mmCIF file of C-alpha atoms and ligand atoms in Angstrom:
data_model
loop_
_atom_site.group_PDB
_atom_site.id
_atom_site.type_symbol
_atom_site.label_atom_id
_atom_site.label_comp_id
_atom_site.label_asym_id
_atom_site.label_seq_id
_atom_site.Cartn_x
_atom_site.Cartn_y
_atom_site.Cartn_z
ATOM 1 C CA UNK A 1 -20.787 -15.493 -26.358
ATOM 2 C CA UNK A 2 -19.381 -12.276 -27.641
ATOM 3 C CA UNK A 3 -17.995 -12.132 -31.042
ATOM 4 C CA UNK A 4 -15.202 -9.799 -29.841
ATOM 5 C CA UNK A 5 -11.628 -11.808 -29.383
ATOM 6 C CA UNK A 6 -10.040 -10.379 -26.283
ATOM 7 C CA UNK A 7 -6.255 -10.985 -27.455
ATOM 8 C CA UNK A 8 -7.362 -7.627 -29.187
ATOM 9 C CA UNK A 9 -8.328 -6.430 -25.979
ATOM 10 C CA UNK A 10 -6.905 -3.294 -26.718
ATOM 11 C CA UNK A 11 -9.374 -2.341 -29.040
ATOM 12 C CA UNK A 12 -12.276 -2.654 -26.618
ATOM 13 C CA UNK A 13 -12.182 0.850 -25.179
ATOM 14 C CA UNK A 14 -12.043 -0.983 -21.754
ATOM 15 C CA UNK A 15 -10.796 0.263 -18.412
ATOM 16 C CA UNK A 16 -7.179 0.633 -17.364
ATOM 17 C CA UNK A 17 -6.542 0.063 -13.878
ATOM 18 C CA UNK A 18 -3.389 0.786 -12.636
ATOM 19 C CA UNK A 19 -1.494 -0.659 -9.398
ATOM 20 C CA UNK A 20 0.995 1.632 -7.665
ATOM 21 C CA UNK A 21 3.941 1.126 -5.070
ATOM 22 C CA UNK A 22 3.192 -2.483 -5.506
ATOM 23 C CA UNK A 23 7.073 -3.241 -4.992
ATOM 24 C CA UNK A 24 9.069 -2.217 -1.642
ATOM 25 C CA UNK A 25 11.988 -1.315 -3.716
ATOM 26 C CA UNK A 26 10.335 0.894 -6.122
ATOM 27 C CA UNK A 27 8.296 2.915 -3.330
ATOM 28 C CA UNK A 28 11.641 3.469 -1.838
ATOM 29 C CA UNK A 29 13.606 4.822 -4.815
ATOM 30 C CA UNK A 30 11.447 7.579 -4.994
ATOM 31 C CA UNK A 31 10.807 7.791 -1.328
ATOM 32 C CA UNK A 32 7.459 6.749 -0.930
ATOM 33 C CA UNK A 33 5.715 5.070 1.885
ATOM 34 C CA UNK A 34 5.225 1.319 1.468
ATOM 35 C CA UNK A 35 1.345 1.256 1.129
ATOM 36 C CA UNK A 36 -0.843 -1.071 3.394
ATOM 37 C CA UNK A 37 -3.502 -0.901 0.907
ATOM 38 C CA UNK A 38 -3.202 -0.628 -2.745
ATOM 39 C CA UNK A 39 -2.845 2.660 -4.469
ATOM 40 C CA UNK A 40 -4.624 2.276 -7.584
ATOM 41 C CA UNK A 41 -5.621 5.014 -10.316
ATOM 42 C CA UNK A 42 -6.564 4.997 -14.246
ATOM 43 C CA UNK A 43 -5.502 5.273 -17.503
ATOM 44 C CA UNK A 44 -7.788 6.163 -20.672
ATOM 45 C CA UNK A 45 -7.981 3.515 -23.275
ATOM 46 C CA UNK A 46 -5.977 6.146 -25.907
ATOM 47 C CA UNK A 47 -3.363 5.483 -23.682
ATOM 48 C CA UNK A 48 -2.993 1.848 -25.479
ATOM 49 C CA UNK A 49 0.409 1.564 -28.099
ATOM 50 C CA UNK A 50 0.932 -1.525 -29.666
ATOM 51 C CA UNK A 51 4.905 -2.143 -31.069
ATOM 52 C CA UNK A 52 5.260 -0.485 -34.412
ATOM 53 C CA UNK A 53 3.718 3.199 -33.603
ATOM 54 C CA UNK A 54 6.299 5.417 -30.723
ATOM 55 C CA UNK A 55 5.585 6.359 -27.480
ATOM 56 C CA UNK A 56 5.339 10.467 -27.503
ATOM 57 C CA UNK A 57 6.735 12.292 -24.572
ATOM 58 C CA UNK A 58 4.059 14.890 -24.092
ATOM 59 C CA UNK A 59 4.790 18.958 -24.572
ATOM 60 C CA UNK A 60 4.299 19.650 -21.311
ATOM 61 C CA UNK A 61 7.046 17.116 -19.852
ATOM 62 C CA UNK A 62 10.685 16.559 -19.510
ATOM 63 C CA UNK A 63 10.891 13.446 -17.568
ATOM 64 C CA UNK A 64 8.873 10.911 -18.624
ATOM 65 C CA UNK A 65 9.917 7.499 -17.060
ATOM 66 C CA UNK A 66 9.213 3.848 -18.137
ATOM 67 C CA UNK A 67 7.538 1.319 -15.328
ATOM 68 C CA UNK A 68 7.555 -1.908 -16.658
ATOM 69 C CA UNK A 69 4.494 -3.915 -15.238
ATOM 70 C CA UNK A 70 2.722 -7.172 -15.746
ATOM 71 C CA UNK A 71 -0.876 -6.580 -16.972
ATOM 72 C CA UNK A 72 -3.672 -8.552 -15.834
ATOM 73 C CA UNK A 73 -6.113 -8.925 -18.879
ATOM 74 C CA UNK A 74 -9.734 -9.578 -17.508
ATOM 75 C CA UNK A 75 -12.193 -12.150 -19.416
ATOM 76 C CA UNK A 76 -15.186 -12.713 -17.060
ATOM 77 C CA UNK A 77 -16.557 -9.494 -15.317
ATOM 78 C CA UNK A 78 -17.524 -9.372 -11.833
ATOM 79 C CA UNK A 79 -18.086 -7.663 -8.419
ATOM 80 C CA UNK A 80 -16.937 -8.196 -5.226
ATOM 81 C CA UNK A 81 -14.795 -11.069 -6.593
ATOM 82 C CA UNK A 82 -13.705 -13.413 -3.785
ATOM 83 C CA UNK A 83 -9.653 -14.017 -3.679
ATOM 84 C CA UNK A 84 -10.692 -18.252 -3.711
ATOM 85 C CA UNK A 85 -12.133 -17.521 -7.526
ATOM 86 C CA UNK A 86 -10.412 -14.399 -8.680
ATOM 87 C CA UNK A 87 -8.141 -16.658 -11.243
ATOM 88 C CA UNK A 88 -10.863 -17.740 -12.791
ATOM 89 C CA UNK A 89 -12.124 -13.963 -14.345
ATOM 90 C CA UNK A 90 -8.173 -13.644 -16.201
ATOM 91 C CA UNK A 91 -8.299 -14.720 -19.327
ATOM 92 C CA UNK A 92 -4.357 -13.576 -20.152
ATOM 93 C CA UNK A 93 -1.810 -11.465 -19.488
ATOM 94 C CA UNK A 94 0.036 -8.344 -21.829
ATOM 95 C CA UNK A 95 3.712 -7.082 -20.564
ATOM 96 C CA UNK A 96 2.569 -3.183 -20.294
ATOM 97 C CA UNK A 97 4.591 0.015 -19.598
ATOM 98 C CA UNK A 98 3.027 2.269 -17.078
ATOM 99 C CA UNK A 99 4.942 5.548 -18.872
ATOM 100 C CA UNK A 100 4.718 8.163 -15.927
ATOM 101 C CA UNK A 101 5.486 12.165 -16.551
ATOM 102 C CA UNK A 102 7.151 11.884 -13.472
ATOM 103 C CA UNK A 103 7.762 16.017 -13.023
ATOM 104 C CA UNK A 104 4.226 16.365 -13.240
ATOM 105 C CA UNK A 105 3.796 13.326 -11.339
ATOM 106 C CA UNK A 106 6.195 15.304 -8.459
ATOM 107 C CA UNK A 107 4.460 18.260 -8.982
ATOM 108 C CA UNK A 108 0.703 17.154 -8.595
ATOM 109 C CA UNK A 109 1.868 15.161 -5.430
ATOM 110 C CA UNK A 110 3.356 18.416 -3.880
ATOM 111 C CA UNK A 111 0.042 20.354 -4.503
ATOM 112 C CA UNK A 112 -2.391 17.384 -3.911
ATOM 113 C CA UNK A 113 -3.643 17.162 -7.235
ATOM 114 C CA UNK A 114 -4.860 14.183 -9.060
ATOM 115 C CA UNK A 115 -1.972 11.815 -11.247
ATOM 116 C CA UNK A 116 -4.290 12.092 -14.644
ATOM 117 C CA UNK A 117 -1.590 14.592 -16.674
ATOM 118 C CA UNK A 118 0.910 12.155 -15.696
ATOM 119 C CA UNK A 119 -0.098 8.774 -16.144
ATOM 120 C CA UNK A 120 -3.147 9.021 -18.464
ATOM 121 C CA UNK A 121 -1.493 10.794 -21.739
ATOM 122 C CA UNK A 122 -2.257 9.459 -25.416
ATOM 123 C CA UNK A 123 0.463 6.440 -25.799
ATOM 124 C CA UNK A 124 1.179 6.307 -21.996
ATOM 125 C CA UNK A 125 0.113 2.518 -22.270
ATOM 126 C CA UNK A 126 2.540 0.271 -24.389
ATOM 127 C CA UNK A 127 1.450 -3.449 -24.465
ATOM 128 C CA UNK A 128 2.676 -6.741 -26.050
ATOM 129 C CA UNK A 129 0.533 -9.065 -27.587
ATOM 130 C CA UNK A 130 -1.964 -10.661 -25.435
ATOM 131 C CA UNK A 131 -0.629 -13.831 -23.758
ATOM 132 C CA UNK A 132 -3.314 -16.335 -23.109
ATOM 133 C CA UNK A 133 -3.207 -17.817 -19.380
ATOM 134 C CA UNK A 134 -2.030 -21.165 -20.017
ATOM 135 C CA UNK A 135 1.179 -19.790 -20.995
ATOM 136 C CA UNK A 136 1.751 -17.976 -17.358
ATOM 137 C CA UNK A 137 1.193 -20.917 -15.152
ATOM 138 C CA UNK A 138 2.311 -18.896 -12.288
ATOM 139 C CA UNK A 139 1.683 -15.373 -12.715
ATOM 140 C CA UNK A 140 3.216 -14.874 -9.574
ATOM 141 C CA UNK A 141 6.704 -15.450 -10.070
ATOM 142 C CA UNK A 142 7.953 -14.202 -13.140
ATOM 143 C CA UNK A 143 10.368 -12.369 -14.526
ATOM 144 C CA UNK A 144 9.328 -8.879 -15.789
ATOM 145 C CA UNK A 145 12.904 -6.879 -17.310
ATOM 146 C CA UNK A 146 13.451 -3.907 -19.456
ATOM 147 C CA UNK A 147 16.677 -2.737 -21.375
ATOM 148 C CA UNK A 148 17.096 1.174 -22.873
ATOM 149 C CA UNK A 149 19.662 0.931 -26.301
ATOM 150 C CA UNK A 150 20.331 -2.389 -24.766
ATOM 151 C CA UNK A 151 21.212 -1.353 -21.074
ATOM 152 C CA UNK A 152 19.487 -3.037 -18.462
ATOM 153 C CA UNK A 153 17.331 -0.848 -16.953
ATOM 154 C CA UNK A 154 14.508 -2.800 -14.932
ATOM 155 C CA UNK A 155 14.880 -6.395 -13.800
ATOM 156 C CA UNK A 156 12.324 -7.773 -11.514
ATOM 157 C CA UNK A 157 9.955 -10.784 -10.140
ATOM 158 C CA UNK A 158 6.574 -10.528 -9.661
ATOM 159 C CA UNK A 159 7.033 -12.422 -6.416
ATOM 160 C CA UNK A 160 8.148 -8.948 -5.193
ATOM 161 C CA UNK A 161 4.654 -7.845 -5.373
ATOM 162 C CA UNK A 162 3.329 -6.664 -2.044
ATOM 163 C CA UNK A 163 -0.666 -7.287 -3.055
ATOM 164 C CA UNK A 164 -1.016 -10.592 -5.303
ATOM 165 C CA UNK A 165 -2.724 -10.499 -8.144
ATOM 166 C CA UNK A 166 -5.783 -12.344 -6.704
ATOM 167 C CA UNK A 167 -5.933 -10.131 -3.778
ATOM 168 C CA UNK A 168 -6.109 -7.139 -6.443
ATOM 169 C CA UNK A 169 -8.920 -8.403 -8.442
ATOM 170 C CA UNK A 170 -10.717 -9.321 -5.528
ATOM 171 C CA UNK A 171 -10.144 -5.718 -3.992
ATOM 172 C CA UNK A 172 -10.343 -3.608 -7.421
ATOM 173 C CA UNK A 173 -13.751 -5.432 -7.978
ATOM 174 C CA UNK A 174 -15.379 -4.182 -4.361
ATOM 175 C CA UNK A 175 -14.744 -0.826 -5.571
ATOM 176 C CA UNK A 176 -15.478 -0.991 -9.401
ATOM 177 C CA UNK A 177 -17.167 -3.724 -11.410
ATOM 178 C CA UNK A 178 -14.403 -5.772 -13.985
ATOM 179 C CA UNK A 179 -15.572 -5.930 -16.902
ATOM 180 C CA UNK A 180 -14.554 -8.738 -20.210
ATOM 181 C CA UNK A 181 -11.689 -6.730 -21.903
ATOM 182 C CA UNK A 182 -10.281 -4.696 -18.927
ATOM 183 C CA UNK A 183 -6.416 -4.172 -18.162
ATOM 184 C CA UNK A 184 -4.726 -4.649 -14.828
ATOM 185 C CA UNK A 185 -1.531 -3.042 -14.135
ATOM 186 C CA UNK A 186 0.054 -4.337 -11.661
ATOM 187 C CA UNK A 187 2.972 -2.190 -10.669
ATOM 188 C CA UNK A 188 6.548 -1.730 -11.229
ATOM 189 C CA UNK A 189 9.923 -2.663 -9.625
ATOM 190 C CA UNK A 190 12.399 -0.293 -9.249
ATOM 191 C CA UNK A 191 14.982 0.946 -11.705
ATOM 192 C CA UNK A 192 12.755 3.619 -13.336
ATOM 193 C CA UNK A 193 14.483 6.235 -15.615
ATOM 194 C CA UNK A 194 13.926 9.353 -17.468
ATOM 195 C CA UNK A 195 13.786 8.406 -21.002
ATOM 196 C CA UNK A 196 15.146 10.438 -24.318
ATOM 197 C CA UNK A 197 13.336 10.834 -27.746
ATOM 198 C CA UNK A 198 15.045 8.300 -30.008
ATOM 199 C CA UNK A 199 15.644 5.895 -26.962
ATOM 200 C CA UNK A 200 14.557 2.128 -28.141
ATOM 201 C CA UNK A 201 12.982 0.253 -25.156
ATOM 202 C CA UNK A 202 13.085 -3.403 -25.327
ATOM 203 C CA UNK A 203 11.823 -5.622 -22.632
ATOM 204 C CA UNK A 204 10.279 -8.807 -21.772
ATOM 205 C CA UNK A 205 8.538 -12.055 -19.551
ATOM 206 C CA UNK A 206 10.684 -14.722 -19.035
ATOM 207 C CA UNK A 207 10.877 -16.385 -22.160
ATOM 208 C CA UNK A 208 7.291 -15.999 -22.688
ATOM 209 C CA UNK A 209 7.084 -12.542 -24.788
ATOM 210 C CA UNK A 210 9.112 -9.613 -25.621
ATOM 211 C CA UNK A 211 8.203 -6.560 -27.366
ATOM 212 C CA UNK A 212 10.293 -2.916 -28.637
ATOM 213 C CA UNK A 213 9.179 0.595 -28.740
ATOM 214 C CA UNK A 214 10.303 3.857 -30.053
ATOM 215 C CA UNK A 215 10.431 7.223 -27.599
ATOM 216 C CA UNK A 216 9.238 10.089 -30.246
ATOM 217 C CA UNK A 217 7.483 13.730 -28.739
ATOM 218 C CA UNK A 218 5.074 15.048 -29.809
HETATM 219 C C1 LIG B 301 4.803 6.307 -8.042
HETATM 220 C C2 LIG B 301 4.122 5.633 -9.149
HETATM 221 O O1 LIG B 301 4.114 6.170 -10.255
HETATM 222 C C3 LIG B 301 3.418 4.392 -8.852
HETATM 223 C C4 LIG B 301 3.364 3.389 -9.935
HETATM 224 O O2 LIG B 301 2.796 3.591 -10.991
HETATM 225 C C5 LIG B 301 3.986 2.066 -9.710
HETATM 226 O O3 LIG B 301 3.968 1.249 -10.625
HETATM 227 O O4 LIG B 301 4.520 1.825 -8.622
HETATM 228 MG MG1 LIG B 302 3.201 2.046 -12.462
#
């Protein structure tokens, strides 16, 4: 038993494993292939914002876009996780933004550098509160959205999803062990947009959890 309560699961300094082009329609807004194999990369854990602090654009961007994604929060490790029991190492779920410096983004694609600058900045990882799994019956078809000053922005179902969320335990774990307290991310539908300091981003599950941050720079 750890003493540790993973609805905090922020605070664990655990790994953030991130999901891309896991929608057709968001690979094809920015004119990516649609990927026959997950494309996954990482995000530090001083990435993680809860609501009340701002996300900070970094100095060295000027288009920094939100990705609203559903994040898959990890409560029994593993390796090599089969797909039949990969449900049964999720303890909960967090509504996450994957925020993406997408002209560095653009630019380390064109020279085949790695996405780190881009998707790994301090703040880059807003979450809600955790949301224990009872409460997400069917992870698989829900409604992620996201509004900027109250505009519809993002408005997706996580039925989209090319690789399911067991699939992408059971594949993330071949490659690196899960551990209790790791995040998830499991990709974004389109409608991705530069955002502005002073922007308010409000966005949501269903009916199950919303949450609101402020865009500041730092
Ligand atoms: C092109 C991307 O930034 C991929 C990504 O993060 C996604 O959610 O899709
Ligand atoms: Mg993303």
């Amino acid at each position: 038993m750890t003493s540790r309560n993973v609805s905090r699961f922020w605070e664990w300094g655990k790994k953030i494993i991130c999901v891309g082009r896991n929608y057709a329609d968001h690979a094809k807004e920015l004119n990516n292939v649609v990927p026959t194999e997950p494309v996954l990369f990482l995000k530090t854990p001083s990435a993680y914002l809860t609501e009340g602090s701002p996300i900070l654009i970094p100095k060295y961007s000027n288009s920094v876009h939100h990705e609203i994604e559903l994040g898959v929060v990890i409560g029994k490790g593993g390796t090599a996780i089969l797909q039949s029991s990969a449900m049964q190492h999720v303890a909960g779920y967090a509504l996450c933004l994957d925020m993406t410096a997408r002209d560095v983004q653009d630019d380390c694609k064109s020279k085949g550098l790695p996405w780190t600058l881009a998707k790994a900045f301090n703040t880059s990882c807003p979450v809600s509160e955790f949301i224990p799994k009872e409460r997400i019956p069917d992870p698989g078809n829900v409604k992620i959205w996201l509004k900027v000053n109250g505009q519809m922005r993002q408005n997706g179902c996580t039925s989209q999803m090319i690789f399911s969320i067991p699939f992408l335990i059971s594949y993330i774990s071949e490659i690196i062990t899960l551990e209790e307290g790791d995040l998830i991310l499991t990709g974004t539908p389109k409608g991705v947009s530069a955002v502005q300091v002073h922007d308010e981003l409000h966005a949501g599950i269903d009916d199950v959890v919303s949450m609101t941050f402020k865009v500041g720079r730092l």
